[in-house]
Coordinates of C-alpha atoms in Angstrom, one line a residue:
Chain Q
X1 CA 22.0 12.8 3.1
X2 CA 20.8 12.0 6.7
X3 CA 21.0 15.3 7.8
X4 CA 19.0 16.8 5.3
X5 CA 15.7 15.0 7.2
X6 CA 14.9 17.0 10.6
X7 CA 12.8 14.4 11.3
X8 CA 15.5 11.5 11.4
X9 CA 17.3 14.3 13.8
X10 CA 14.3 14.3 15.9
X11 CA 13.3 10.9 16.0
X12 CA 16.9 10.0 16.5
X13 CA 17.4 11.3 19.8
X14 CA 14.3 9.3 21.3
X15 CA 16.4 6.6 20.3
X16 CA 16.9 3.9 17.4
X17 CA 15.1 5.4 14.3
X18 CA 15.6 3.4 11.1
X19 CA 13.2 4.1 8.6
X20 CA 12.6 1.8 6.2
X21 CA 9.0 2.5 4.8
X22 CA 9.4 5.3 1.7
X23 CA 6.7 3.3 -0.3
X24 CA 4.1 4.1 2.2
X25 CA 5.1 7.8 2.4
X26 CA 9.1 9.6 2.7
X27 CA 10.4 11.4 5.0
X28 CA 10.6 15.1 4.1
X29 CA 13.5 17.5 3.4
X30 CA 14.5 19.9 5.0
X31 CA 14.8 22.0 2.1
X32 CA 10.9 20.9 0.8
X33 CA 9.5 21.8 4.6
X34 CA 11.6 25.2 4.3
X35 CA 10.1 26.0 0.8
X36 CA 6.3 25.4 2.2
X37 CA 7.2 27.1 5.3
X38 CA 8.4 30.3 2.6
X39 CA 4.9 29.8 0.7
X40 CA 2.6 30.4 3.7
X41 CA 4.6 32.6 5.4
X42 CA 5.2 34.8 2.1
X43 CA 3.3 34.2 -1.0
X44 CA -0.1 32.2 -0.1
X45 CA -3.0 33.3 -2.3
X46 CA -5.1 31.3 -4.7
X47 CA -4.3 30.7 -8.4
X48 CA -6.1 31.8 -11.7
X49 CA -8.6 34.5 -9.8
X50 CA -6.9 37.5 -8.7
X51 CA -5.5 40.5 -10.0
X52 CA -3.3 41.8 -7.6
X53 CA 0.4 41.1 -7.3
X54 CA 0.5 38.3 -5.2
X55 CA -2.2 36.8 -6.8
X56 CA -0.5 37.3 -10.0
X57 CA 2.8 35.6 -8.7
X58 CA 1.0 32.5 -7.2
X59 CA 0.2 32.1 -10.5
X60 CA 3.6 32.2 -11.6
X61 CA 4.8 29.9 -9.4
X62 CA 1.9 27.1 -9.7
X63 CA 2.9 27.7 -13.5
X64 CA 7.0 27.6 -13.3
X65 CA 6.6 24.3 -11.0
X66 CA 3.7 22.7 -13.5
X67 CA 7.0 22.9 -16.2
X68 CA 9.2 21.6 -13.5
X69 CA 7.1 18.7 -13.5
X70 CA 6.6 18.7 -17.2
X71 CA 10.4 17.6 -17.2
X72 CA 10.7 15.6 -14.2
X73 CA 8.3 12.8 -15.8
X74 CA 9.1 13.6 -19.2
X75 CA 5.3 14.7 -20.6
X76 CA 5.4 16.8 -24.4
X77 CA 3.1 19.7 -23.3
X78 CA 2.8 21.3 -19.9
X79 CA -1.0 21.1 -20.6
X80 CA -0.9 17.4 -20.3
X81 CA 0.2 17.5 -16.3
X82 CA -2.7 18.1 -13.8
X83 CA -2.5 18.8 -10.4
X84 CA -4.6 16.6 -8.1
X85 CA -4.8 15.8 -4.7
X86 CA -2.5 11.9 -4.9
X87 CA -2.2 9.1 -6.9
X88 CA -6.1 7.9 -5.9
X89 CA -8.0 10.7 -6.8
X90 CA -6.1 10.3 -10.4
X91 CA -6.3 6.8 -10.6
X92 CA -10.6 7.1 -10.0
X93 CA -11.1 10.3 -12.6
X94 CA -9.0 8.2 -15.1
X95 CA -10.8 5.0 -14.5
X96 CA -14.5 7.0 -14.6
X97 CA -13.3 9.1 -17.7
X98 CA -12.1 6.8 -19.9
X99 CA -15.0 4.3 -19.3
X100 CA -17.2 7.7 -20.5
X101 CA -15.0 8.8 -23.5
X102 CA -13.8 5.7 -24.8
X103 CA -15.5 2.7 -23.4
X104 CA -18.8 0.9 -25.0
X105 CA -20.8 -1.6 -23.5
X106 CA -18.7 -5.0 -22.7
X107 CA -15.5 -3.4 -23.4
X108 CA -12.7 -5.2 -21.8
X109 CA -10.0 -3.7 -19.5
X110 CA -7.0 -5.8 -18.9
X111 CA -5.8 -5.0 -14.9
X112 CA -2.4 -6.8 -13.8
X113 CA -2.3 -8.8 -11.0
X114 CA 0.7 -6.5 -9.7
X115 CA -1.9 -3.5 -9.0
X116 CA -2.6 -1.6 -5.8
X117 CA -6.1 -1.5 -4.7
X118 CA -6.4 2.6 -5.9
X119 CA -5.6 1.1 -9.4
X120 CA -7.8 -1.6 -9.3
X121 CA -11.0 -1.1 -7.8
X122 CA -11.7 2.3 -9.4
X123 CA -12.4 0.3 -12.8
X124 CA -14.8 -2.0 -11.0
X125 CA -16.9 1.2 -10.8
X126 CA -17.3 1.9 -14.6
X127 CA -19.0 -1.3 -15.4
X128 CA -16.2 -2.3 -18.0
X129 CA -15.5 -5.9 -18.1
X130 CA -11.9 -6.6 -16.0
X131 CA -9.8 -9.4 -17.3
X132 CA -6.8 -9.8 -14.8
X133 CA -3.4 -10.5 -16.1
X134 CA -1.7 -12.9 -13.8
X135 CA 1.8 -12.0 -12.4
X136 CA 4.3 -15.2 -10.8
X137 CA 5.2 -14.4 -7.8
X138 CA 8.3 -16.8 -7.8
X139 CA 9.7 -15.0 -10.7
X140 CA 8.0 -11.7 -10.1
X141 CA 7.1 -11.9 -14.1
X142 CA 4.3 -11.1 -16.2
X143 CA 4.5 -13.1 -19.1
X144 CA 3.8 -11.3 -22.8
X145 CA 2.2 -14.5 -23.8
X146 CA -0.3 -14.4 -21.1
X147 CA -1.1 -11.0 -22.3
X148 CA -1.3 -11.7 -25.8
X149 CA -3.7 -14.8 -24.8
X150 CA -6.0 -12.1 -23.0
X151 CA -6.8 -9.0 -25.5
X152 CA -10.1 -9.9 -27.5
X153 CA -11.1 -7.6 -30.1
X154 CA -13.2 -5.9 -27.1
X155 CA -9.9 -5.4 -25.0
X156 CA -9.5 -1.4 -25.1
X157 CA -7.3 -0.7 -21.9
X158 CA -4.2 -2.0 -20.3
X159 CA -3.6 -0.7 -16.9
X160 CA -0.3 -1.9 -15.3
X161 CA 1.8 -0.4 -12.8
X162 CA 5.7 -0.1 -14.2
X163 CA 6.7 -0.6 -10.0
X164 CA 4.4 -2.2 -8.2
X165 CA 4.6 -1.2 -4.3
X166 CA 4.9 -5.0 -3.3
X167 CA 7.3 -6.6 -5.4
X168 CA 9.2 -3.6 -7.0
X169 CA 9.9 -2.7 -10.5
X170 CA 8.0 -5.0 -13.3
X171 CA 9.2 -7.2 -15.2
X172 CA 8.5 -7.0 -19.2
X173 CA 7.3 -3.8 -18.9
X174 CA 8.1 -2.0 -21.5
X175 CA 7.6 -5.2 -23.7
X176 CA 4.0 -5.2 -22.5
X177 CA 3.6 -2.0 -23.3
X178 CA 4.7 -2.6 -26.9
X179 CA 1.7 -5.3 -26.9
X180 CA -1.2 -2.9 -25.9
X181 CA 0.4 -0.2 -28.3
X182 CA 0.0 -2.6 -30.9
X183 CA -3.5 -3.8 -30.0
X184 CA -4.4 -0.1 -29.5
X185 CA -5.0 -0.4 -26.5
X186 CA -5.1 2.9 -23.6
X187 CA -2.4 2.5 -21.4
X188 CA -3.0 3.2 -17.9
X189 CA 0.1 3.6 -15.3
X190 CA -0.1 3.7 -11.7
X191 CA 3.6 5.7 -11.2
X192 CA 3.0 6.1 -6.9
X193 CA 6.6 3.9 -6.9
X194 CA 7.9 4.8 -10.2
X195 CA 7.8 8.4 -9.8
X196 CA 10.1 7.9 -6.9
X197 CA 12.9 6.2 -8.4
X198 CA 12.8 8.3 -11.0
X199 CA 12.2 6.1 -13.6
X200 CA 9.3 8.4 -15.7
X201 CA 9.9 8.8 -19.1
X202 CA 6.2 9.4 -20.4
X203 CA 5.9 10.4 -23.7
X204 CA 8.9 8.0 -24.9
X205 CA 7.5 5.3 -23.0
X206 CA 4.5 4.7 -24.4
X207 CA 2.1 5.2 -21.5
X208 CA -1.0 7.3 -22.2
X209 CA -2.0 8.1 -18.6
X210 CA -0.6 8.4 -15.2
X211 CA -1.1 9.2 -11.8
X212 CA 1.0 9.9 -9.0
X213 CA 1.7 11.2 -5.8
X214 CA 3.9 14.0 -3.9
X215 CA 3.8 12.1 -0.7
X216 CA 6.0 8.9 -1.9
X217 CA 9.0 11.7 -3.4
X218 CA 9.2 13.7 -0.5
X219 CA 7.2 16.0 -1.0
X220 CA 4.3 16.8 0.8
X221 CA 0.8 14.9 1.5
X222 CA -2.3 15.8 -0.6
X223 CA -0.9 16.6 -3.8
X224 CA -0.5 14.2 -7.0
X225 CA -0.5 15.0 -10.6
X226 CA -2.4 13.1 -13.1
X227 CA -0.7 12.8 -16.9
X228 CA -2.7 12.2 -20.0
X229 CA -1.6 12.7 -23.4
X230 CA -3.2 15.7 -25.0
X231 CA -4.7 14.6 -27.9
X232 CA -6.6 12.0 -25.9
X233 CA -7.5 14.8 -22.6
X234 CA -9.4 16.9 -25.4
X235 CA -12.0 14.2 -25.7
X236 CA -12.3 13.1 -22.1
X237 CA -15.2 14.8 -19.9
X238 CA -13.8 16.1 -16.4
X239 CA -15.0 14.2 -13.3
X240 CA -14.7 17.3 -11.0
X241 CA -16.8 20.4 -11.6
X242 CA -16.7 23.5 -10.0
X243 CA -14.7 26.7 -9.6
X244 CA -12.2 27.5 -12.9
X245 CA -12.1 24.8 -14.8
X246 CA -15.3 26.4 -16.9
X247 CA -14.6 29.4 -19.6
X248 CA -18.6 30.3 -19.4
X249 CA -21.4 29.5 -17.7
X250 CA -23.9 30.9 -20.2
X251 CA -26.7 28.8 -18.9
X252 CA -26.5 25.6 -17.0
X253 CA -27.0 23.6 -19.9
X254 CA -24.7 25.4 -21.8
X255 CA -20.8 25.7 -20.4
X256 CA -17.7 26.0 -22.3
X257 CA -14.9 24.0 -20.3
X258 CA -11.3 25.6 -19.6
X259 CA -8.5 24.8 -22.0
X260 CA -6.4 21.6 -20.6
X261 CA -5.2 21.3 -18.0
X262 CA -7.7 23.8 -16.2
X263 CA -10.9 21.9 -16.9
X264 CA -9.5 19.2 -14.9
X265 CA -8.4 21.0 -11.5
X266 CA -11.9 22.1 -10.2
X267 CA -11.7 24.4 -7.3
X268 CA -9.2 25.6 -5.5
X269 CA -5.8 23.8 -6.4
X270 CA -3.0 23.0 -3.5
X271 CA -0.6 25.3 -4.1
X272 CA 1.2 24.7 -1.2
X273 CA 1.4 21.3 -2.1
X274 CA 2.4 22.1 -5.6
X275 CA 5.5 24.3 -3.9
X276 CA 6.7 20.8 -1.8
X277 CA 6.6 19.0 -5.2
X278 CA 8.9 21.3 -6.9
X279 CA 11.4 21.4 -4.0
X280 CA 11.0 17.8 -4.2
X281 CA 12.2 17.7 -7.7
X282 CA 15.1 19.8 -7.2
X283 CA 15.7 17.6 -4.2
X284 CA 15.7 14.3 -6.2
X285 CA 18.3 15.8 -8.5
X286 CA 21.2 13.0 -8.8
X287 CA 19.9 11.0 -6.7
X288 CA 20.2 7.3 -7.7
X289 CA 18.9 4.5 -4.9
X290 CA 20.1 1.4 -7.6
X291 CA 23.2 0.5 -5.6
X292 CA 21.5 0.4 -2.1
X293 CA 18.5 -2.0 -3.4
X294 CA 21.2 -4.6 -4.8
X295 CA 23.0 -4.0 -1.6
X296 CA 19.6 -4.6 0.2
X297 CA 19.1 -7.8 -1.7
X298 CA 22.3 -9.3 -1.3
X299 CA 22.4 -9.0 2.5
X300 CA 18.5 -9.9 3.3
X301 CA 19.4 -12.8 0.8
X302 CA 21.5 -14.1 3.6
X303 CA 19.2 -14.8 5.8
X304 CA 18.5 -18.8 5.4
X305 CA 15.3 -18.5 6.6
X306 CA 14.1 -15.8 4.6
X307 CA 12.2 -15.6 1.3
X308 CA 12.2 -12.8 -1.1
X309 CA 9.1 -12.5 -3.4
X310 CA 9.3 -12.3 -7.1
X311 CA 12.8 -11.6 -7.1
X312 CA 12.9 -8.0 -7.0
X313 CA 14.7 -5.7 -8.7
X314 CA 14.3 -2.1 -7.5
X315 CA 14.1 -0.2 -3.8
X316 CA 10.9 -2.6 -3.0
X317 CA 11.9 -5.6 -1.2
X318 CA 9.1 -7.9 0.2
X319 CA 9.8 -11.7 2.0
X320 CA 8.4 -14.0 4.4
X321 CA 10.2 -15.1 7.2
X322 CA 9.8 -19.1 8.1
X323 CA 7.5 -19.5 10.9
X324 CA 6.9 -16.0 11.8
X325 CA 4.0 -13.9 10.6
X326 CA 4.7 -10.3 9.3
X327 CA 3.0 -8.9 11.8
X328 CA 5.4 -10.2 14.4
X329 CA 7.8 -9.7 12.2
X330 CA 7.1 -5.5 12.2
X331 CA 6.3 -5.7 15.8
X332 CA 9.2 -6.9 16.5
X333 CA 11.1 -4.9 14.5
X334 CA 9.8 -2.3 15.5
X335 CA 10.7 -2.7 18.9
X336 CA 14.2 -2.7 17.5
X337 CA 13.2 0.9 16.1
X338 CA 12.9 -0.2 12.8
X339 CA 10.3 0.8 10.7
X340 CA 8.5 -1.7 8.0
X341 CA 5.3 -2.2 6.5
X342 CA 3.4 -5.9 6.7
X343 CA 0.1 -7.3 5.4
X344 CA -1.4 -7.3 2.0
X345 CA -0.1 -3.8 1.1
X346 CA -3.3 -2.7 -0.5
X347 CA -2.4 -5.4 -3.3
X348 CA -5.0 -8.8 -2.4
X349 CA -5.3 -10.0 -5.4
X350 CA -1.6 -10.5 -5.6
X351 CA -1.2 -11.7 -2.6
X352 CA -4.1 -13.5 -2.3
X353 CA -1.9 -17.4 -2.4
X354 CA 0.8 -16.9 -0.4
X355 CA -0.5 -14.7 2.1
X356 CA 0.3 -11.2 3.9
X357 CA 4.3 -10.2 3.5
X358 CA 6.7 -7.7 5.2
X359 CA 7.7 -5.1 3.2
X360 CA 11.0 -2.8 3.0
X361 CA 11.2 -0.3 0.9
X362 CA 14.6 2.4 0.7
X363 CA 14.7 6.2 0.6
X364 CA 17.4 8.3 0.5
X365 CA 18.4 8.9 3.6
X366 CA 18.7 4.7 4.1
X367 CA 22.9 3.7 4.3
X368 CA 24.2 0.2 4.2
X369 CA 24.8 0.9 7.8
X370 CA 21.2 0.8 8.0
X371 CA 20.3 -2.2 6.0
X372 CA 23.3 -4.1 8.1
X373 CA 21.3 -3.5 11.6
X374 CA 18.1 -4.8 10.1
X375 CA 19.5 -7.7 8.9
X376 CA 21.2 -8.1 12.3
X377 CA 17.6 -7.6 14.0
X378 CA 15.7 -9.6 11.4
X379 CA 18.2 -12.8 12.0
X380 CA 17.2 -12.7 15.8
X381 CA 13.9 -12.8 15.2
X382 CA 12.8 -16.2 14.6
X383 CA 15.1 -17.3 18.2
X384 CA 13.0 -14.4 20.3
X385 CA 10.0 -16.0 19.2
X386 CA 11.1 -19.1 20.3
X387 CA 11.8 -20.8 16.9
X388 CA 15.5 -22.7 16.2
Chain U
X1 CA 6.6 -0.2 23.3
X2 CA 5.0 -2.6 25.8
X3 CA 6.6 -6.2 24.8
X4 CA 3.3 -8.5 24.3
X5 CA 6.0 -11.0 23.0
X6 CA 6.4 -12.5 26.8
X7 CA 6.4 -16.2 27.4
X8 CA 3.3 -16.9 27.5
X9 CA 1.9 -15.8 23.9
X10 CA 5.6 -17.7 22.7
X11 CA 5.1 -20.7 24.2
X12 CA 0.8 -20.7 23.0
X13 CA 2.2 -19.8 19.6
X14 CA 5.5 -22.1 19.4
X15 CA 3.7 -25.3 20.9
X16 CA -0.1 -24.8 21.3
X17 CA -2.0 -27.6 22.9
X18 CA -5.3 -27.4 20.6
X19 CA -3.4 -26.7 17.4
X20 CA -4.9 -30.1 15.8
X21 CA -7.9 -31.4 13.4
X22 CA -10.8 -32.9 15.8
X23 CA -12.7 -35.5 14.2
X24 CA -16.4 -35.5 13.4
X25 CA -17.0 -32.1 15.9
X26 CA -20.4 -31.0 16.3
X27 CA -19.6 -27.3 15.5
X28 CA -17.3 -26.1 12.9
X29 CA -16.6 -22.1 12.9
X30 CA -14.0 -19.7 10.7
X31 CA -12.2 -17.2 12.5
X32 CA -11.0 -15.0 9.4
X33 CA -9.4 -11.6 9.9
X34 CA -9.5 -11.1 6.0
X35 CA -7.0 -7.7 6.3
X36 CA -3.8 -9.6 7.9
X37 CA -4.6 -12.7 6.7
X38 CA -5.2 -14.8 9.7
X39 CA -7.6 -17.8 8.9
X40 CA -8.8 -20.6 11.7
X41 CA -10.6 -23.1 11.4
X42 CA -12.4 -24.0 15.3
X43 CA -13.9 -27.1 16.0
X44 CA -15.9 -28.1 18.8
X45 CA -17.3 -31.5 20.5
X46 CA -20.3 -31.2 22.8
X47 CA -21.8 -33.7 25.2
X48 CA -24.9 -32.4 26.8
X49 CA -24.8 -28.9 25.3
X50 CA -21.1 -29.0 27.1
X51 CA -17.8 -28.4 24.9
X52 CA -16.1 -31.6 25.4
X53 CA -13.2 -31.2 23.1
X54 CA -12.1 -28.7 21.0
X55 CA -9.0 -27.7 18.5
X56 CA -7.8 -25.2 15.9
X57 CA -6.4 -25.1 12.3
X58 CA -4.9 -22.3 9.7
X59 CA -2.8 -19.6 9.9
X60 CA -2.0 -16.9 12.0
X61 CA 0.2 -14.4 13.8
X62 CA 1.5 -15.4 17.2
X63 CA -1.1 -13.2 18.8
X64 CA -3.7 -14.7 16.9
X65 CA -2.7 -18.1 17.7
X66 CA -2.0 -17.7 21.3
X67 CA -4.8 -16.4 21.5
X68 CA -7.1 -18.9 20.1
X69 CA -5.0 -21.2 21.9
X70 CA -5.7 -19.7 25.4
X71 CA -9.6 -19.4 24.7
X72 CA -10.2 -23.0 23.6
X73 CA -8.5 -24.3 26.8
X74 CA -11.4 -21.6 28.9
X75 CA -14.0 -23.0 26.9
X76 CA -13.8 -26.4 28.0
X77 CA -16.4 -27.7 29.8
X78 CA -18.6 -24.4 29.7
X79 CA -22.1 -24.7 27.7
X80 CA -21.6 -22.7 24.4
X81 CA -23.8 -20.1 26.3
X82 CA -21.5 -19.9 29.2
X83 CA -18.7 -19.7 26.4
X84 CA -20.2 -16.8 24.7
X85 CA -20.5 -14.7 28.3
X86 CA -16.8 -16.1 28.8
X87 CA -16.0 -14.3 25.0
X88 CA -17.7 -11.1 25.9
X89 CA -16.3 -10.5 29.5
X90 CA -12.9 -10.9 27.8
X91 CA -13.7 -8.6 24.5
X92 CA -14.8 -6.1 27.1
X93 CA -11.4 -6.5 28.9
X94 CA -9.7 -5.9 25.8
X95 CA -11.6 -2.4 24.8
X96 CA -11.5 -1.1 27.9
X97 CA -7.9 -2.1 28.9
X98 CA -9.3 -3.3 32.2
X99 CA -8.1 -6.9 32.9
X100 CA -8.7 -7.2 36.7
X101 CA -11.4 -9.7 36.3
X102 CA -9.4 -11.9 34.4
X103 CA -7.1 -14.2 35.4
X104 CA -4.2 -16.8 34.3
X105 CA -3.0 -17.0 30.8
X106 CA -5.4 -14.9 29.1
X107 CA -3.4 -11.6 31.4
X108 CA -1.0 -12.4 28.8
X109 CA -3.1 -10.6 26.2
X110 CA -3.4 -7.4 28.0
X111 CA -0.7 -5.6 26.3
X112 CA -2.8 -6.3 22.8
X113 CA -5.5 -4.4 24.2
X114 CA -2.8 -1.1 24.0
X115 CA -2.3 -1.5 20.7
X116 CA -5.0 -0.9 18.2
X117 CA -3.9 -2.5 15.2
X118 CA -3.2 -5.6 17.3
X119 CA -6.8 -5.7 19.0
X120 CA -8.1 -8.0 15.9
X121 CA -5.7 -10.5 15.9
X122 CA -6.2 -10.9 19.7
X123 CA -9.8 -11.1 19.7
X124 CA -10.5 -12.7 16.3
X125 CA -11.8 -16.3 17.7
X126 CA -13.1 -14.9 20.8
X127 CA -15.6 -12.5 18.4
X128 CA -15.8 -16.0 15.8
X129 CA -17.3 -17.8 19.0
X130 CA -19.5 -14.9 20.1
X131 CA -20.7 -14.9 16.4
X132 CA -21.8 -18.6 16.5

């Protein structure tokens, strides 16, 4: 698998080059760079305008990989997956639509603790009322009861992440979902993580929207899709306005919106992006990362001095190390040419009582070889900063 | 990369000298670097405007806390004012990368000064005493 990442090649003969940070963004195929590289240098034009061959093919394609994707994540129609720009600019029309389409005055939203900022703050924006539903972080758990204890007959959305990109996949989830469902309330899904491990299922699983990201499944940066079920896209207002994603313009108080998913992909779309996404899929065929995560637990569980949070369960690994900030902790890691995140990952109110944590995270390219010499490099750390 | 780990910054971290809770100070400040967490608590004693005495509290990376460590042992004995000029020649140091005027420990957090996202955790209490 290594060698299908030029940039482990490249980075690899600078020196030590273990790259343990697919959460934040993966390293990119060979095969999805080649498949760009093809796009520009062969079929670039823009979508839904022209009328000459290549414009009629860039069509083609942005449809055939709008299918692909269809599949991949499970959706019913290929009219309920929209191309967007990442997981944010999703996560922020949803928020704003909803609150529009479905949301009266001191409705409630119920947020979990476990969300990333771009999945939080965007509801703080609509004026809705934000309940948060704690998560533990010594068992990683949400409880249903705590749930159940929150929804008030003004409770209308649910928005919970099924990974979170701090403590990995969560717990209950699909228990929590059977909740909201039977509440009626909206599920929202933050799938940045999920989408990864290839763990999207979305019309069995309940969810009503989601929002994703090509950058955190190798493909590349400034694409996302956004998934909504249909029947609840035909009453939502778009957030963007602009180029295509209007039928008629017969006055400007008078416009007839594109059918779905046009009227929500104003402008022009990123059709080179949308090429790396379906190389991406095709990429991700097969692959299955379970293994290496228990593998990644059991080792980093051997370090004495080393505490996972909210037991996790998935290719998301965060801990604290005694003594030793994260910071130092990545510094010094990285000086081992090791490559982590640390801080508050974009996730405060998680980690708001026990403070900043270093995060790993596994991609595909990662070996047990790999995990072995950060382990080896972690257990040094607390003696080179002058700890026992 | 350029190891700011050296002995200096270990030992201010591992056993700093002002890492304590001073009793009835005059001047309380908090040195919070909300996006890494890092979180001090200053205190101060002054005798005729003069910093007498002075310790730190919380949590922090060992920049950070070296850090803090280093400028509460300069501080003593300077009038807050003379502190505060102290703070700034140093903060200018660290953005322009030019430490020749300094001296002593403090050299030690040159190699902070090279690496942007480290430049807050090195100059947190030196800007929470400019602040005051």
């Amino acid at each position: 698998m290594k060698e299908s990442f030029p940039e482990l090649d490249f980075q690899r003969k600078k020196g030590n080059f273990y790259y343990f940070d697919s959460a934040a963004t993966t390293l990119k195929p060979a095969s999805v760079i080649k498949a760009v590289s093809d796009y520009y240098s062969q079929d670039n034009a823009n979508t839904r305008r022209g009328f000459y061959p290549l414009a009629l093919n860039a069509d083609k394609i942005c449809e055939g990989i709008r299918e692909k994707v269809r599949k991949f994540i499970g959706a019913k129609y290929i009219t309920e997956c929209i191309f967007t720009h990442g997981a944010t600019e999703g996560l922020n029309i949803l928020a704003q639509s909803i609150a529009k389409s479905f949301l009266k005055a001191d409705d409630e939203v119920i947020i979990s603790q476990l969300e990333h900022h771009s999945s939080l703050l965007p509801w703080r924006e609509t004026g809705a009322k934000i309940k948060i539903l704690p998560c533990s972080l010594e068992t990683g758990e949400i409880r249903p009861e705590d749930f159940k204890k929150l929804i008030s007959s003004k409770s209308k959305v649910l928005v919970l992440t099924p990974d979170s990109n701090v403590i990995g996949r969560t717990k209950n989830f699909e228990k929590l979902v059977k909740i909201a469902k039977e509440h009626e309330l909206i599920i929202v899904a933050d799938c940045a993580q999920a989408v990864a491990h290839q763990r999207l299922d979305l019309d069995k699983s309940g969810i009503d929207f989601a929002a994703f990201s090509g950058h955190k499944m190798y493909a590349e940066m400034g694409i996302g899709v956004l998934y909504g079920r249909q029947e609840l896209l035909e009453k939502m207002q778009p957030q963007l306005y602009g180029g295509e994603m209007v039928e008629d313009v017969l006055n400007i108080n008078n416009i007839q919106l594109a059918e779905l998913p046009y009227r929500f992909e104003a402008g022009t779309i990123n059709l080179g992006g949308i090429v790396s996404l379906g190389a991406a899929i095709d990429f991700m065929k097969g692959i299955d990362l379970e293994p290496l995560s228990k593998t990644l637990k059991v080792i980093l569980a051997n370090n004495p001095y080393l505490k996972l949070i909210g037991e996790p369960e998935g290719p998301i690994v965060s801990f604290q190390l005694e003594d030793i900030h994260p910071h130092d902790v990545a510094q010094i890691l990285a000086s081992d040419g090791i490559c982590v995140r640390a801080g508050y990952h974009c996730a405060q109110p998680l980690l708001e009582e026990i403070g900043p944590v270093t995060r790993v995270s596994l991609g595909v390219h990662n070996t047990e070889e790999d995990i072995e010499y950060l382990a080896k490099k972690l257990a040094t750390i607390r003696q080179r900063m002058g700890y026992a | 990369m350029h190891n700011f780990y050296d002995e200096v910054i270990l030992d201010h971290n591992a056993h700093p000298q002002y890492f304590n809770e001073l009793k009835n100070p005059d001047l309380v400040l908090q040195a919070v670097n909300a996006s890494c967490g890092d979180k001090f608590e200053i205190r101060l004693k002054l005798k005729d405007k003069i910093i007498t005495e002075a310790s730190f509290k919380g949590n922090g990376c060992a920049v950070s806390k070296a850090s803090t460590d280093i400028l509460l042992d300069k501080i003593l004995g300077k009038s807050l004012d003379e502190a505060k000029a102290f703070c700034e020649s140093f903060l200018s140091a660290v953005h322009s990368g030019d430490f020749s005027a300094l001296s002593g420990d403090i050299c030690a957090l040159e190699g902070a000064s090279k690496m942007p996202a480290r430049v807050k955790c090195a100059t947190l209490s030196w800007q929470t005493i400019l602040n005051s």
